Amino acid sequence: MNVTDFVVDNGTDFWISPRVYTDQELYRREMEQVFRTSWVYVAHESELTKPGDYLTTHVGEEPVIVSRDDTGKINVLVNACRHRAAVVCREERGNSKAFRCPYHGWAYRNNGDLIGVAQRVGAYLDGALRNVDGLLRAAKVESYRGLIFCTFDPQAPTLIEHLGTVRRYVDLWADMSPEPEGRLLPPHRFEYGGNWKMQAENGADGYHPAVLHQSAFETLDHFGVRSRALSNEMLKVGKVRGFKEGHAILEGGPVARLNPKLLASYQRALRERHDEERVQQILLRRHIFIFPNVYLMDGNIRTILPRSVDRTEVRSYFMELRGVDPAINEERLSDLQRRLGTTGFIGPDDLETFAAVQTGSRSRSLRWMVMSRGLGREEDLGDGELMALPSDETPQRAIYREWARRVLAYPSDRSL
Ligand code: FES
Ligand SMILES: [Fe+2]
């Protein structure tokens, strides 16, 4: 497998092969070289406030339990029994001191330690279980501003290094909650019939909304919800950003989804804690992609869980702000559901399109997709951050350069 079979990056063109959505060998490499070695977002601290709180999710295809143990420490445990591999915990979330495998009854403490083997006495030769002491676990777990990440690579750089320059935007995102940190509600979960990278590309794609979501905007406008105006404003004053670690941002105008009275109350709450310039920065709407699997959006967190090369699960968690008038959260929640909920006006357009891209990418004739938009008008802000116009494909290029670096040994100096 050669990087030039999948990527053209020559200064004028940036092309990606549609096979990145369909190739089984690439997918296998992604599970290994992206999802095991990168830092991957798994949960938010507000979901695990008490000792014993846990939830289940996936890191790539690795099933995991994220649990706060009795000492308060957060663990990312492989949710596969050390006996014969059954998923140990089948619940989505809960609180427990221990997990008991439903197959033959082996039991594990909420920190992963093996504490019981059913009918053990006399069944095993001395020392037969000497290397079986508990659930396997991620190599490292770290949090930043309430966001919990893990990696299975003991050599991985620190989470702070992985975040790089995007960290200052993560701070702005977290500061949306006047009282830190915001609180996540249980997610909407849904699937689409396409590769996981489509959602990664799409959340920071400022080129498509005016076209793909045109009818949704018209309908929303008809019912008095300003949406086309926000989209047009994004095209006028917005920006996109791409980062050398594969992160990306789509930035719109100021948050204007709240009615004026609630917006004023929200601004007051922010001004009690931040100076005016920072308040204005916090109020800009952003979709922040942290490579490889999470979007921090103005109303929610959206995680991407690959299921197979052509099937992806998405979980969307409303983020409740703390330290604000409850009416603000009510309005934000109904806005989120109206736009991006599973029966919202906008979200389903994207999911249906991902399936269409998956179908198109099975073409034997189409050799390349064109992602060159805006090459030549990007501004280099230093520290590996490029900024461009909101319809430029700077975010997609950042994502694919990091992706190619991990799965195809793409040179980091970009001289293909
Ligand atoms: S597979 Fe878990 S106890 Fe047998
Ligand atoms: Fe969209």
Short mmCIF file of C-alpha atoms in Angstrom, two decimals, residues 6-405:
data_model
loop_
_atom_site.label_atom_id
_atom_site.label_comp_id
_atom_site.label_asym_id
_atom_site.label_seq_id
_atom_site.Cartn_x
_atom_site.Cartn_y
_atom_site.Cartn_z
CA PHE A 6 -4.62 7.39 -1.90
CA VAL A 7 -3.37 10.98 -1.62
CA VAL A 8 -2.21 13.62 -4.11
CA ASP A 9 -0.83 16.68 -2.35
CA ASN A 10 1.36 18.66 -4.73
CA GLY A 11 0.74 22.29 -3.84
CA THR A 12 -1.92 22.85 -6.52
CA ASP A 13 -4.06 19.77 -5.95
CA PHE A 14 -5.22 17.92 -2.91
CA TRP A 15 -6.95 14.73 -3.97
CA ILE A 16 -8.10 11.77 -1.92
CA SER A 17 -9.05 8.39 -3.34
CA PRO A 18 -12.67 7.36 -2.67
CA ARG A 19 -11.22 3.99 -1.65
CA VAL A 20 -10.46 5.54 1.76
CA TYR A 21 -14.17 4.87 2.44
CA THR A 22 -14.28 1.28 1.18
CA ASP A 23 -10.89 -0.40 1.54
CA GLN A 24 -10.85 -3.14 4.19
CA GLU A 25 -7.08 -3.08 4.60
CA LEU A 26 -7.10 0.68 5.24
CA TYR A 27 -9.88 0.20 7.75
CA ARG A 28 -7.87 -2.49 9.54
CA ARG A 29 -4.91 -0.10 9.69
CA GLU A 30 -7.13 2.70 11.02
CA MET A 31 -8.27 0.54 13.92
CA GLU A 32 -4.63 -0.17 14.74
CA GLN A 33 -2.75 2.99 13.79
CA VAL A 34 -5.39 5.64 14.46
CA PHE A 35 -7.72 4.35 17.14
CA ARG A 36 -5.16 2.47 19.23
CA THR A 37 -2.24 4.87 19.02
CA SER A 38 -3.94 8.28 19.00
CA TRP A 39 -5.63 9.84 21.98
CA VAL A 40 -9.33 9.04 21.62
CA TYR A 41 -12.17 10.82 23.43
CA VAL A 42 -14.23 8.41 25.58
CA ALA A 43 -16.40 10.33 28.04
CA HIS A 44 -17.05 13.56 29.93
CA GLU A 45 -16.36 13.83 33.64
CA SER A 46 -19.92 15.01 34.27
CA GLU A 47 -21.09 11.52 33.25
CA LEU A 48 -19.02 9.92 36.02
CA THR A 49 -19.38 12.12 39.08
CA LYS A 50 -19.59 9.48 41.85
CA PRO A 51 -17.36 6.52 42.71
CA GLY A 52 -18.80 3.47 40.94
CA ASP A 53 -20.27 5.46 38.03
CA TYR A 54 -19.52 3.83 34.71
CA LEU A 55 -20.49 3.88 31.05
CA THR A 56 -19.68 1.67 28.08
CA THR A 57 -18.44 2.78 24.68
CA HIS A 58 -15.90 1.85 22.01
CA VAL A 59 -12.41 3.02 21.16
CA GLY A 60 -12.38 2.16 17.48
CA GLU A 61 -13.83 -1.34 17.65
CA GLU A 62 -12.41 -2.00 21.11
CA PRO A 63 -15.34 -2.27 23.55
CA VAL A 64 -14.52 -0.41 26.77
CA ILE A 65 -15.94 0.39 30.18
CA VAL A 66 -15.09 3.86 31.48
CA SER A 67 -15.47 3.71 35.24
CA ARG A 68 -14.76 5.84 38.26
CA ASP A 69 -13.46 3.41 40.86
CA ASP A 70 -13.90 3.54 44.64
CA THR A 71 -10.80 5.71 45.00
CA GLY A 72 -12.22 8.24 42.50
CA LYS A 73 -9.79 7.36 39.71
CA ILE A 74 -11.05 7.04 36.14
CA ASN A 75 -10.27 3.74 34.39
CA VAL A 76 -10.70 2.74 30.76
CA LEU A 77 -11.11 -1.05 30.87
CA VAL A 78 -11.39 -3.40 27.92
CA ASN A 79 -14.93 -4.75 28.05
CA ALA A 80 -13.93 -8.31 27.15
CA CYS A 81 -13.80 -11.06 29.75
CA ARG A 82 -10.37 -12.50 30.49
CA HIS A 83 -11.98 -15.96 30.52
CA ARG A 84 -13.47 -16.39 27.04
CA ALA A 85 -13.92 -12.86 25.75
CA ALA A 86 -17.60 -12.18 26.43
CA VAL A 87 -18.56 -8.55 26.92
CA VAL A 88 -18.59 -8.23 30.70
CA CYS A 89 -20.80 -5.16 31.09
CA ARG A 90 -23.76 -4.84 28.73
CA GLU A 91 -25.34 -1.75 30.29
CA GLU A 92 -24.94 1.68 28.71
CA ARG A 93 -24.31 3.35 32.05
CA GLY A 94 -24.87 2.89 35.75
CA ASN A 95 -23.18 2.65 39.13
CA SER A 96 -21.58 -0.50 40.48
CA LYS A 97 -18.80 -1.73 42.72
CA ALA A 98 -18.13 -4.66 40.41
CA PHE A 99 -18.88 -6.18 37.01
CA ARG A 100 -19.85 -9.85 36.76
CA CYS A 101 -19.48 -11.59 33.42
CA PRO A 102 -22.87 -13.04 32.43
CA TYR A 103 -21.31 -16.09 30.73
CA HIS A 104 -19.54 -18.08 33.51
CA GLY A 105 -19.58 -15.53 36.30
CA TRP A 106 -16.04 -14.18 36.58
CA ALA A 107 -16.18 -10.95 38.54
CA TYR A 108 -14.13 -7.75 38.36
CA ARG A 109 -13.93 -4.77 40.69
CA ASN A 110 -14.78 -1.36 39.19
CA ASN A 111 -11.03 -0.70 38.85
CA GLY A 112 -10.71 -3.83 36.69
CA ASP A 113 -9.17 -6.22 39.27
CA LEU A 114 -10.29 -9.83 38.97
CA ILE A 115 -12.02 -10.63 42.26
CA GLY A 116 -13.80 -13.88 41.58
CA VAL A 117 -13.60 -16.99 39.41
CA ALA A 118 -16.71 -19.15 39.71
CA GLN A 119 -16.02 -22.66 41.07
CA ARG A 120 -12.32 -21.98 41.19
CA VAL A 121 -11.26 -24.42 43.90
CA GLY A 122 -9.50 -27.44 42.47
CA ALA A 123 -10.21 -26.44 38.87
CA TYR A 124 -6.86 -24.93 37.88
CA LEU A 125 -3.30 -26.13 38.35
CA ASP A 126 -1.13 -23.99 40.61
CA GLY A 127 -0.14 -20.79 38.84
CA ALA A 128 -2.48 -21.40 35.90
CA LEU A 129 -4.15 -18.00 36.36
CA ARG A 130 -0.98 -16.14 37.34
CA ASN A 131 -1.17 -13.72 34.41
CA VAL A 132 -4.91 -13.24 34.60
CA ASP A 133 -5.37 -10.55 37.21
CA GLY A 134 -8.04 -8.31 35.76
CA LEU A 135 -9.55 -6.63 32.74
CA LEU A 136 -7.07 -5.22 30.25
CA ARG A 137 -6.88 -1.45 30.18
CA ALA A 138 -5.88 1.56 28.08
CA ALA A 139 -2.21 2.48 28.40
CA LYS A 140 -2.98 6.06 29.45
CA VAL A 141 -6.04 8.03 30.54
CA GLU A 142 -6.01 11.83 30.82
CA SER A 143 -8.62 14.57 31.09
CA TYR A 144 -8.71 18.11 29.85
CA ARG A 145 -11.47 20.53 30.88
CA GLY A 146 -13.76 17.62 31.75
CA LEU A 147 -13.06 15.74 28.51
CA ILE A 148 -11.66 12.25 29.14
CA PHE A 149 -9.35 10.70 26.55
CA CYS A 150 -7.38 7.47 26.46
CA THR A 151 -4.76 5.83 24.31
CA PHE A 152 -3.61 2.21 24.00
CA ASP A 153 -0.11 3.33 23.04
CA PRO A 154 2.25 3.54 26.02
CA GLN A 155 4.62 5.66 23.85
CA ALA A 156 1.95 8.23 22.94
CA PRO A 157 2.82 11.88 23.66
CA THR A 158 0.83 13.59 26.41
CA LEU A 159 -2.77 14.62 25.77
CA ILE A 160 -1.68 18.27 25.93
CA GLU A 161 0.84 17.62 23.15
CA HIS A 162 -1.83 15.85 21.10
CA LEU A 163 -4.21 18.79 21.49
CA GLY A 164 -1.53 21.29 20.51
CA THR A 165 -2.79 24.70 19.46
CA VAL A 166 -6.45 23.63 19.32
CA ARG A 167 -6.38 23.67 23.12
CA ARG A 168 -7.11 27.39 23.28
CA TYR A 169 -10.34 26.80 21.34
CA VAL A 170 -11.23 23.90 23.63
CA ASP A 171 -10.87 26.38 26.50
CA LEU A 172 -13.26 28.79 24.78
CA TRP A 173 -15.69 25.93 24.22
CA ALA A 174 -15.51 24.83 27.87
CA ASP A 175 -15.89 28.45 29.02
CA MET A 176 -19.32 28.57 27.36
CA SER A 177 -20.48 27.20 30.70
CA PRO A 178 -20.14 30.10 33.14
CA GLU A 179 -19.68 27.59 35.95
CA PRO A 180 -17.19 24.97 34.80
CA GLU A 181 -17.67 22.39 33.55
CA GLY A 182 -20.86 21.90 31.53
CA ARG A 183 -22.94 18.79 32.13
CA LEU A 184 -23.61 16.16 29.47
CA LEU A 185 -27.01 14.53 29.12
CA PRO A 186 -27.32 10.91 27.90
CA PRO A 187 -26.92 10.78 24.13
CA HIS A 188 -29.02 10.34 21.05
CA ARG A 189 -27.48 7.35 19.29
CA PHE A 190 -27.86 6.69 15.60
CA GLU A 191 -26.05 5.04 12.70
CA TYR A 192 -25.43 5.84 9.07
CA GLY A 193 -24.43 3.67 6.15
CA GLY A 194 -21.06 5.22 5.45
CA ASN A 195 -17.44 5.36 6.54
CA TRP A 196 -16.55 7.11 9.82
CA LYS A 197 -14.37 9.75 8.15
CA MET A 198 -17.42 11.29 6.43
CA GLN A 199 -18.72 12.59 9.74
CA ALA A 200 -15.22 13.77 10.63
CA GLU A 201 -15.05 15.79 7.38
CA ASN A 202 -18.60 17.06 7.46
CA GLY A 203 -18.80 18.76 10.86
CA ALA A 204 -16.22 21.34 9.77
CA ASP A 205 -17.48 21.64 6.19
CA GLY A 206 -18.73 25.18 5.63
CA TYR A 207 -19.13 24.61 1.89
CA HIS A 208 -22.22 22.38 1.98
CA PRO A 209 -24.88 23.96 4.25
CA ALA A 210 -26.18 26.58 1.82
CA VAL A 211 -26.84 23.83 -0.73
CA LEU A 212 -27.58 20.61 1.13
CA HIS A 213 -29.58 22.25 3.91
CA GLN A 214 -31.31 24.85 1.74
CA SER A 215 -34.77 23.34 2.10
CA ALA A 216 -34.28 22.83 5.83
CA PHE A 217 -33.29 26.48 6.21
CA GLU A 218 -36.34 27.58 4.23
CA THR A 219 -38.63 25.49 6.40
CA LEU A 220 -37.04 26.71 9.63
CA ASP A 221 -37.21 30.31 8.43
CA HIS A 222 -40.87 29.79 7.58
CA PHE A 223 -41.49 28.91 11.22
CA GLY A 224 -39.58 31.93 12.44
CA VAL A 225 -36.30 30.20 13.34
CA ARG A 226 -33.42 32.20 11.89
CA SER A 227 -31.22 29.66 10.17
CA ARG A 228 -30.46 30.82 6.63
CA ALA A 229 -29.34 34.14 8.07
CA LEU A 230 -26.92 32.32 10.38
CA SER A 231 -25.60 30.25 7.50
CA ASN A 232 -25.08 33.36 5.37
CA GLU A 233 -23.45 35.13 8.27
CA MET A 234 -21.09 32.18 8.71
CA LEU A 235 -20.06 32.51 5.07
CA LYS A 236 -19.43 36.24 5.54
CA VAL A 237 -17.61 36.41 8.87
CA GLY A 238 -16.74 32.77 9.58
CA LYS A 239 -13.44 30.95 9.32
CA VAL A 240 -12.12 27.45 9.08
CA ARG A 241 -8.98 26.26 10.74
CA GLY A 242 -6.82 23.19 10.25
CA PHE A 243 -4.19 21.99 12.72
CA LYS A 244 -1.11 19.87 12.21
CA GLU A 245 -2.36 17.23 14.68
CA GLY A 246 -5.41 16.61 12.45
CA HIS A 247 -7.81 18.81 14.40
CA ALA A 248 -10.12 21.22 12.60
CA ILE A 249 -12.59 24.02 13.26
CA LEU A 250 -15.55 25.59 11.51
CA GLU A 251 -16.29 28.94 13.09
CA GLY A 252 -19.45 30.98 12.53
CA GLY A 253 -20.73 34.29 13.79
CA PRO A 254 -21.79 35.03 17.35
CA VAL A 255 -24.21 32.64 19.05
CA ALA A 256 -27.52 34.14 18.08
CA ARG A 257 -29.84 31.24 18.54
CA LEU A 258 -31.10 32.52 21.89
CA ASN A 259 -33.86 35.10 22.00
CA PRO A 260 -32.55 38.59 22.87
CA LYS A 261 -33.66 38.48 26.50
CA LEU A 262 -32.00 35.13 27.18
CA LEU A 263 -28.92 36.15 25.23
CA ALA A 264 -28.54 39.25 27.41
CA SER A 265 -28.88 37.14 30.54
CA TYR A 266 -26.30 34.66 29.21
CA GLN A 267 -23.87 37.47 28.36
CA ARG A 268 -24.25 38.87 31.88
CA ALA A 269 -23.37 35.47 33.35
CA LEU A 270 -20.26 35.28 31.16
CA ARG A 271 -19.19 38.85 31.94
CA GLU A 272 -19.11 38.04 35.65
CA ARG A 273 -16.20 35.70 34.90
CA HIS A 274 -14.47 36.97 31.77
CA ASP A 275 -13.45 40.27 30.21
CA GLU A 276 -15.43 41.59 27.26
CA GLU A 277 -13.00 40.44 24.60
CA ARG A 278 -13.06 36.88 25.88
CA VAL A 279 -16.85 36.94 26.17
CA GLN A 280 -17.04 37.85 22.47
CA GLN A 281 -14.63 35.01 21.65
CA ILE A 282 -16.63 32.52 23.72
CA LEU A 283 -19.83 33.55 21.96
CA LEU A 284 -18.59 32.61 18.47
CA ARG A 285 -20.25 29.41 17.27
CA ARG A 286 -17.69 26.70 16.62
CA HIS A 287 -17.53 23.08 15.57
CA ILE A 288 -14.22 21.85 16.95
CA PHE A 289 -13.01 18.49 15.68
CA ILE A 290 -10.45 16.74 17.83
CA PHE A 291 -8.78 14.04 15.80
CA PRO A 292 -9.94 11.32 15.38
CA ASN A 293 -13.38 10.97 16.91
CA VAL A 294 -15.05 13.92 18.62
CA TYR A 295 -16.73 17.21 17.74
CA LEU A 296 -17.25 19.88 20.36
CA MET A 297 -20.17 21.92 19.01
CA ASP A 298 -21.98 24.92 20.44
CA GLY A 299 -24.84 22.82 21.81
CA ASN A 300 -23.44 19.35 22.03
CA ILE A 301 -20.63 16.84 21.86
CA ARG A 302 -20.78 14.46 18.92
CA THR A 303 -18.69 11.28 18.95
CA ILE A 304 -17.88 9.04 16.00
CA LEU A 305 -17.75 5.27 16.50
CA PRO A 306 -16.69 3.20 13.49
CA ARG A 307 -18.71 -0.04 13.26
CA SER A 308 -17.28 -1.37 10.01
CA VAL A 309 -15.71 0.16 6.93
CA ASP A 310 -19.14 1.31 5.70
CA ARG A 311 -21.14 1.69 8.90
CA THR A 312 -20.75 4.28 11.67
CA GLU A 313 -22.47 5.05 14.94
CA VAL A 314 -22.81 8.64 16.11
CA ARG A 315 -23.64 9.70 19.65
CA SER A 316 -24.81 13.24 20.24
CA TYR A 317 -24.82 14.56 23.82
CA PHE A 318 -26.52 17.81 24.72
CA MET A 319 -24.24 19.92 26.89
CA GLU A 320 -26.08 21.73 29.64
CA LEU A 321 -24.49 25.00 30.72
CA ARG A 322 -24.07 25.55 34.45
CA GLY A 323 -24.58 28.88 36.16
CA VAL A 324 -27.25 30.13 33.74
CA ASP A 325 -31.01 30.71 33.76
CA PRO A 326 -32.59 27.25 33.16
CA ALA A 327 -34.63 28.77 30.31
CA ILE A 328 -31.34 29.18 28.40
CA ASN A 329 -30.67 25.45 28.51
CA GLU A 330 -34.27 24.69 27.55
CA GLU A 331 -33.98 26.89 24.48
CA ARG A 332 -30.58 25.46 23.56
CA LEU A 333 -31.87 21.90 23.87
CA SER A 334 -34.93 22.45 21.73
CA ASP A 335 -32.78 24.27 19.16
CA LEU A 336 -30.35 21.33 19.06
CA GLN A 337 -33.12 18.79 18.63
CA ARG A 338 -34.84 20.87 15.99
CA ARG A 339 -31.65 21.13 13.94
CA LEU A 340 -29.45 18.13 14.64
CA GLY A 341 -31.67 15.62 16.45
CA THR A 342 -32.43 12.31 14.76
CA THR A 343 -35.71 13.81 13.53
CA GLY A 344 -34.30 17.32 13.21
CA PHE A 345 -34.42 19.40 10.06
CA ILE A 346 -30.71 19.45 9.30
CA GLY A 347 -28.95 16.39 10.73
CA PRO A 348 -30.77 13.78 8.59
CA ASP A 349 -29.71 15.62 5.38
CA ASP A 350 -26.10 14.90 6.28
CA LEU A 351 -26.64 11.25 7.23
CA GLU A 352 -28.52 10.53 4.04
CA THR A 353 -25.71 12.18 2.09
CA PHE A 354 -23.06 10.04 3.78
CA ALA A 355 -24.86 6.96 2.45
CA ALA A 356 -24.88 8.57 -1.01
CA VAL A 357 -21.13 9.22 -0.77
CA GLN A 358 -20.60 5.59 0.24
CA THR A 359 -22.53 4.45 -2.84
CA GLY A 360 -20.64 6.83 -5.13
CA SER A 361 -17.30 5.79 -3.69
CA ARG A 362 -17.89 2.20 -4.86
CA SER A 363 -17.44 3.48 -8.41
CA ARG A 364 -14.59 1.71 -10.20
CA SER A 365 -14.24 4.69 -12.54
CA LEU A 366 -13.90 7.57 -10.10
CA ARG A 367 -10.26 7.70 -9.17
CA TRP A 368 -10.01 10.88 -7.06
CA MET A 369 -12.07 13.25 -4.92
CA VAL A 370 -11.06 16.92 -5.16
CA MET A 371 -10.33 18.64 -1.83
CA SER A 372 -8.20 21.48 -3.19
CA ARG A 373 -10.62 24.28 -2.41
CA GLY A 374 -8.86 27.29 -0.90
CA LEU A 375 -5.30 26.03 -1.42
CA GLY A 376 -3.27 29.17 -1.94
CA ARG A 377 -5.44 31.43 0.19
CA GLU A 378 -4.74 29.88 3.57
CA GLU A 379 -3.13 31.96 6.25
CA ASP A 380 -0.41 30.28 8.28
CA LEU A 381 -0.87 31.39 11.89
CA GLY A 382 2.17 29.45 13.12
CA ASP A 383 2.25 26.50 15.55
CA GLY A 384 0.75 24.32 12.83
CA GLU A 385 -2.50 26.28 12.51
CA LEU A 386 -3.88 27.26 9.08
CA MET A 387 -6.85 29.61 8.74
CA ALA A 388 -9.02 30.09 5.65
CA LEU A 389 -12.45 31.09 4.39
CA PRO A 390 -15.42 29.13 5.74
CA SER A 391 -16.06 27.29 2.48
CA ASP A 392 -12.43 26.22 2.08
CA GLU A 393 -11.38 22.62 2.56
CA THR A 394 -8.60 23.39 5.03
CA PRO A 395 -10.23 21.25 7.78
CA GLN A 396 -10.57 18.24 5.48
CA ARG A 397 -6.95 18.54 4.37
CA ALA A 398 -5.78 18.73 7.99
CA ILE A 399 -7.77 15.60 8.85
CA TYR A 400 -6.47 13.62 5.85
CA ARG A 401 -2.86 14.69 6.30
CA GLU A 402 -2.85 13.40 9.86
CA TRP A 403 -4.80 10.33 8.80
CA ALA A 404 -2.29 9.61 6.02
CA ARG A 405 0.62 10.18 8.36
#
